Short mmCIF file of C-alpha atoms and ligand atoms in Angstrom, two decimals:
data_model
loop_
_atom_site.label_atom_id
_atom_site.label_comp_id
_atom_site.label_asym_id
_atom_site.label_seq_id
_atom_site.Cartn_x
_atom_site.Cartn_y
_atom_site.Cartn_z
CA UNK L 1 -42.58 -29.32 -54.55
CA UNK L 2 -41.90 -33.12 -54.76
CA UNK L 3 -39.58 -35.15 -57.24
CA UNK L 4 -41.28 -36.93 -59.52
CA UNK L 5 -41.90 -41.09 -58.65
CA UNK L 6 -39.85 -42.63 -61.24
CA UNK L 7 -41.47 -44.96 -63.43
CA UNK L 8 -41.12 -48.56 -62.37
CA UNK L 9 -41.53 -50.97 -64.98
CA UNK L 10 -41.49 -55.06 -65.29
CA UNK L 11 -37.68 -54.85 -65.55
CA UNK L 12 -37.31 -53.27 -62.53
CA UNK L 13 -39.76 -55.75 -60.57
CA UNK L 14 -37.52 -58.60 -61.64
CA UNK L 15 -34.45 -56.67 -60.69
CA UNK L 16 -35.93 -55.67 -57.14
CA UNK L 17 -37.41 -59.84 -56.85
CA UNK L 18 -33.69 -61.10 -57.82
CA UNK L 19 -32.52 -58.76 -55.14
CA UNK L 20 -34.68 -59.53 -52.29
CA UNK L 21 -34.39 -62.46 -49.56
CA UNK L 22 -35.55 -65.92 -51.16
CA UNK L 23 -38.05 -68.31 -50.59
CA UNK L 24 -36.26 -71.22 -48.94
CA UNK L 25 -36.86 -75.00 -49.88
CA UNK L 26 -39.70 -75.86 -47.38
CA UNK L 27 -42.00 -73.37 -48.42
CA UNK L 28 -40.99 -73.61 -52.19
CA UNK L 29 -42.12 -77.33 -51.42
CA UNK L 30 -45.29 -76.24 -49.82
CA UNK L 31 -46.31 -74.19 -52.69
CA UNK L 32 -45.73 -76.90 -55.17
CA UNK L 33 -47.67 -79.34 -53.08
CA UNK L 34 -50.49 -77.31 -52.46
CA UNK L 35 -50.92 -76.94 -56.15
CA UNK L 36 -50.49 -80.88 -56.99
CA UNK L 37 -53.68 -81.11 -54.48
CA UNK L 38 -55.61 -78.72 -56.36
CA UNK L 39 -55.44 -75.19 -53.64
CA UNK L 40 -55.30 -72.72 -55.77
CA UNK L 41 -51.88 -71.09 -56.38
CA UNK L 42 -52.72 -67.12 -54.82
CA UNK L 43 -50.25 -67.42 -51.82
CA UNK L 44 -48.43 -64.05 -51.24
CA UNK L 45 -45.09 -64.14 -53.40
CA UNK L 46 -41.86 -64.32 -51.97
CA UNK L 47 -40.61 -60.40 -51.54
CA UNK L 48 -44.18 -60.01 -50.23
CA UNK L 49 -43.41 -62.82 -47.67
CA UNK L 50 -40.04 -60.62 -47.29
CA UNK L 51 -41.49 -57.41 -46.69
CA UNK L 52 -44.20 -58.81 -43.83
CA UNK L 53 -40.96 -60.30 -42.19
CA UNK L 54 -39.06 -57.03 -42.10
CA UNK L 55 -42.47 -54.98 -40.98
CA UNK L 56 -43.12 -57.66 -38.39
CA UNK L 57 -39.44 -57.95 -37.03
CA UNK L 58 -39.20 -53.86 -37.17
CA UNK L 59 -42.40 -53.90 -35.05
CA UNK L 60 -40.96 -56.52 -32.57
CA UNK L 61 -44.57 -58.33 -33.20
CA UNK L 62 -45.66 -61.14 -31.53
CA UNK L 63 -49.36 -61.74 -31.43
CA UNK L 64 -50.21 -61.89 -35.21
CA UNK L 65 -53.63 -62.13 -36.83
CA UNK L 66 -54.11 -63.69 -40.33
CA UNK L 67 -57.46 -64.08 -42.23
CA UNK L 68 -57.08 -66.37 -44.99
CA UNK L 69 -54.89 -69.44 -44.50
CA UNK L 70 -54.94 -71.17 -47.86
CA UNK L 71 -51.80 -73.43 -47.44
CA UNK L 72 -50.00 -71.73 -44.58
CA UNK L 73 -47.49 -69.99 -46.75
CA UNK L 74 -48.01 -66.53 -44.81
CA UNK L 75 -48.80 -68.03 -42.15
CA UNK L 76 -45.63 -69.72 -41.79
CA UNK L 77 -43.61 -66.54 -43.29
CA UNK L 78 -44.86 -64.56 -40.47
CA UNK L 79 -44.39 -66.92 -37.35
CA UNK L 80 -40.66 -67.15 -38.66
CA UNK L 81 -40.49 -63.54 -37.87
CA UNK L 82 -41.76 -63.71 -34.19
CA UNK L 83 -39.84 -64.47 -30.99
CA UNK L 84 -40.16 -68.31 -29.81
CA UNK L 85 -43.07 -66.79 -27.84
CA UNK L 86 -44.62 -65.34 -30.85
CA UNK L 87 -47.97 -66.52 -31.99
CA UNK L 88 -49.90 -66.32 -35.57
CA UNK L 89 -54.06 -67.00 -35.16
CA UNK L 90 -54.87 -67.85 -38.55
CA UNK L 91 -58.65 -68.13 -39.61
CA UNK L 92 -59.67 -70.40 -42.90
CA UNK L 93 -62.99 -71.01 -43.76
CA UNK L 94 -62.34 -73.89 -46.00
CA UNK L 95 -62.06 -77.11 -44.50
CA UNK L 96 -59.69 -78.75 -47.28
CA UNK L 97 -57.21 -75.33 -47.13
CA UNK L 98 -57.20 -75.61 -43.27
CA UNK L 99 -56.41 -79.14 -42.79
CA UNK L 100 -53.72 -78.78 -45.73
CA UNK L 101 -52.04 -75.98 -44.03
CA UNK L 102 -52.24 -77.64 -40.39
CA UNK L 103 -50.19 -80.74 -41.90
CA UNK L 104 -47.42 -78.66 -43.17
CA UNK L 105 -47.69 -76.14 -40.27
CA UNK L 106 -46.76 -79.21 -38.20
CA UNK L 107 -43.68 -80.03 -40.56
CA UNK L 108 -42.55 -76.61 -40.32
CA UNK L 109 -39.73 -75.35 -38.40
CA UNK L 110 -42.65 -72.57 -36.41
CA UNK L 111 -45.41 -75.64 -35.84
CA UNK L 112 -45.68 -74.41 -32.13
CA UNK L 113 -45.87 -70.56 -33.06
CA UNK L 114 -49.34 -71.17 -35.15
CA UNK L 115 -53.03 -71.88 -34.36
CA UNK L 116 -55.11 -72.32 -37.29
CA UNK L 117 -58.72 -71.67 -36.74
CA UNK L 118 -61.43 -72.97 -39.21
CA UNK L 119 -64.30 -70.74 -39.27
CA UNK L 120 -65.50 -67.44 -41.16
CA UNK L 121 -63.30 -64.75 -40.24
CA UNK L 122 -65.96 -62.04 -39.31
CA UNK L 123 -67.01 -64.82 -36.61
CA UNK L 124 -63.33 -65.63 -35.35
CA UNK L 125 -62.36 -61.61 -35.74
CA UNK L 126 -65.29 -61.14 -32.86
CA UNK L 127 -63.95 -63.33 -30.20
CA UNK L 128 -60.47 -61.92 -30.23
CA UNK L 129 -60.24 -59.23 -27.39
CA UNK L 130 -59.71 -55.35 -27.91
CA UNK L 131 -55.61 -54.42 -28.47
CA UNK L 132 -54.59 -57.74 -28.09
CA UNK L 133 -52.65 -58.10 -31.23
CA UNK L 134 -49.51 -56.66 -32.67
CA UNK L 135 -50.37 -57.15 -36.35
CA UNK L 136 -52.96 -57.89 -38.60
CA UNK L 137 -52.87 -59.58 -41.87
CA UNK L 138 -56.09 -59.81 -44.15
CA UNK L 139 -55.91 -62.09 -47.35
CA UNK L 140 -59.50 -63.88 -47.87
CA UNK L 141 -62.74 -62.77 -49.19
CA UNK L 142 -62.50 -58.67 -50.21
CA UNK L 143 -66.15 -57.88 -49.95
CA UNK L 144 -65.75 -58.19 -46.18
CA UNK L 145 -62.09 -56.68 -45.92
CA UNK L 146 -64.02 -53.33 -44.90
CA UNK L 147 -65.54 -55.37 -41.53
CA UNK L 148 -62.25 -57.00 -41.22
CA UNK L 149 -60.42 -53.74 -41.10
CA UNK L 150 -62.74 -52.22 -38.75
CA UNK L 151 -62.69 -55.13 -36.18
CA UNK L 152 -58.51 -55.29 -36.89
CA UNK L 153 -59.03 -51.47 -35.62
CA UNK L 154 -60.39 -52.81 -32.36
CA UNK L 155 -58.18 -55.63 -32.03
CA UNK L 156 -54.82 -53.69 -32.82
CA UNK L 157 -53.35 -52.18 -29.63
CA UNK L 158 -52.01 -48.47 -30.91
CA UNK L 159 -49.15 -48.65 -33.17
CA UNK L 160 -50.07 -51.95 -34.18
CA UNK L 161 -49.65 -53.10 -38.14
CA UNK L 162 -52.11 -53.70 -40.91
CA UNK L 163 -51.53 -55.22 -43.86
CA UNK L 164 -53.80 -56.37 -46.42
CA UNK L 165 -53.35 -58.33 -49.94
CA UNK L 166 -54.54 -57.67 -53.36
CA UNK L 167 -54.84 -53.72 -53.62
CA UNK L 168 -54.47 -54.00 -57.14
CA UNK L 169 -57.12 -56.46 -57.53
CA UNK L 170 -55.25 -59.25 -59.31
CA UNK L 171 -54.00 -56.88 -61.85
CA UNK L 172 -57.54 -55.19 -62.83
CA UNK L 173 -57.24 -52.51 -60.70
CA UNK L 174 -57.63 -49.78 -63.63
CA UNK L 175 -59.28 -51.86 -66.20
CA UNK L 176 -62.30 -50.37 -68.13
CA UNK L 177 -63.78 -53.80 -68.26
CA UNK L 178 -63.04 -56.17 -65.38
CA UNK L 179 -63.84 -59.43 -65.01
CA UNK L 180 -63.16 -60.56 -61.49
CA UNK L 181 -66.27 -59.77 -59.85
CA UNK L 182 -64.09 -58.48 -56.69
CA UNK L 183 -63.02 -55.64 -58.43
CA UNK L 184 -65.26 -53.57 -57.03
CA UNK L 185 -65.01 -54.62 -53.92
CA UNK L 186 -60.97 -53.65 -54.06
CA UNK L 187 -61.78 -50.51 -55.76
CA UNK L 188 -64.17 -49.21 -52.98
CA UNK L 189 -61.65 -50.31 -49.89
CA UNK L 190 -59.03 -48.57 -51.66
CA UNK L 191 -61.41 -45.67 -51.29
CA UNK L 192 -62.12 -46.35 -47.85
CA UNK L 193 -58.95 -47.13 -46.19
CA UNK L 194 -57.46 -43.24 -46.38
CA UNK L 195 -61.09 -42.09 -44.72
CA UNK L 196 -60.34 -44.40 -41.48
CA UNK L 197 -59.57 -42.26 -38.48
CA UNK L 198 -56.66 -43.20 -36.46
CA UNK L 199 -54.93 -45.16 -39.39
CA UNK L 200 -51.69 -44.25 -41.20
CA UNK L 201 -51.30 -45.86 -44.80
CA UNK L 202 -49.71 -46.65 -47.94
CA UNK L 203 -50.61 -48.82 -50.49
CA UNK L 204 -47.01 -50.87 -51.37
CA UNK L 205 -46.63 -52.38 -55.12
CA UNK L 206 -45.49 -55.75 -54.07
CA UNK L 207 -47.29 -58.84 -55.60
CA UNK L 208 -50.68 -57.53 -56.17
CA UNK L 209 -50.17 -54.84 -54.27
CA UNK L 210 -50.61 -54.43 -50.06
CA UNK L 211 -52.36 -51.80 -48.04
CA UNK L 212 -50.02 -51.06 -44.99
CA UNK L 213 -51.33 -49.25 -42.34
CA UNK L 214 -50.09 -48.36 -38.88
CA UNK L 215 -52.92 -47.40 -35.87
CA UNK L 216 -52.04 -44.31 -34.89
N1 SAH E 301 -52.89 -65.65 -47.27
C1 SAH E 301 -52.37 -66.94 -47.68
C2 SAH E 301 -53.34 -66.83 -48.96
C3 SAH E 301 -54.81 -66.56 -48.71
S1 SAH E 301 -55.98 -67.05 -50.50
C4 SAH E 301 -51.31 -66.77 -48.50
O1 SAH E 301 -50.97 -65.72 -48.92
O2 SAH E 301 -50.05 -68.09 -48.20
C5 SAH E 301 -57.37 -66.96 -49.75
C6 SAH E 301 -57.62 -67.65 -48.45
O3 SAH E 301 -59.13 -66.77 -47.80
C7 SAH E 301 -58.70 -68.69 -49.29
O4 SAH E 301 -57.57 -70.39 -48.35
C8 SAH E 301 -59.89 -68.79 -48.70
O5 SAH E 301 -60.76 -69.96 -48.68
C9 SAH E 301 -60.05 -68.06 -47.11
N2 SAH E 301 -61.33 -67.44 -46.85
C10 SAH E 301 -62.20 -67.03 -48.01
N3 SAH E 301 -63.13 -66.52 -47.45
C11 SAH E 301 -63.22 -66.46 -46.22
C12 SAH E 301 -63.45 -66.45 -45.25
N4 SAH E 301 -65.21 -65.60 -44.85
N5 SAH E 301 -63.05 -66.42 -43.62
C13 SAH E 301 -61.83 -66.87 -43.62
N6 SAH E 301 -61.25 -67.56 -44.69
C14 SAH E 301 -61.98 -67.51 -46.23
C1 DHB E 302 -57.57 -64.78 -55.36
C2 DHB E 302 -57.38 -64.40 -54.19
C3 DHB E 302 -56.37 -63.40 -53.12
O1 DHB E 302 -55.96 -63.11 -51.97
C4 DHB E 302 -54.91 -63.32 -54.24
O2 DHB E 302 -54.00 -63.04 -53.74
C5 DHB E 302 -55.16 -64.10 -55.42
C6 DHB E 302 -56.33 -64.53 -56.01
C7 DHB E 302 -59.02 -65.20 -55.61
O3 DHB E 302 -60.05 -64.98 -54.78
O4 DHB E 302 -58.91 -65.49 -56.62
MG1 MG E 303 -54.24 -62.56 -51.58
#
């Protein structure tokens, strides 16, 4: 028998967030400016960013692939957790998002570590060699998550990390009548992940939920 998990309430989440490494002024400004530029406010939250940094530092990651750049928030956060020679290749299909991200990445402290690739996730992932990345972060179109995960299993080196956002389907995961059309995709992905051979995974309740896996 194992112990029953503790019930985690909103108050607990506030408590956790207050005791997690906070976002710096640069990333706060980036979020505010992105919203002013009409970019949706759907970047990962500061606790998710801190968690990604802990994972990447722990794994001594050097080469990271991201699908879904948006304004560059997560790419900059991840790049900061890499050694100076580390690289984030981030893929974005929307030219407006890619242009905004490039502008902010250029003024960041990690400009030399990030390459923004304009294109569709599936097309760009195909061009990345086998076993060449230490970590993949997936945060783009939910209907492609399964295809992205399969490509990432090829691209990752053994013991490589995979992190995927939105396991809680924008808060609608368990709703009887969800309004967002991505909810079925997310549910299907939640059921698919534990069946993937050679992947150990867990769902972590930070932000809108993160799948975290390691290639075994
Ligand atoms: N990771 C970002 C948030 C990403 S939001 C952060 O936390 O800061 C999702 C992004 O995925 C949006 O910018 C959207 O334009 C992009 N996207 C959607 N479909 C895509 C596709 N097929 N290929 C690449 N990017 C895509
Ligand atoms: C959406 C996408 C995301 O990755 C997210 O974290 C929140 C919302 C969206 O497409 O609406
Ligand atoms: Mg997301």
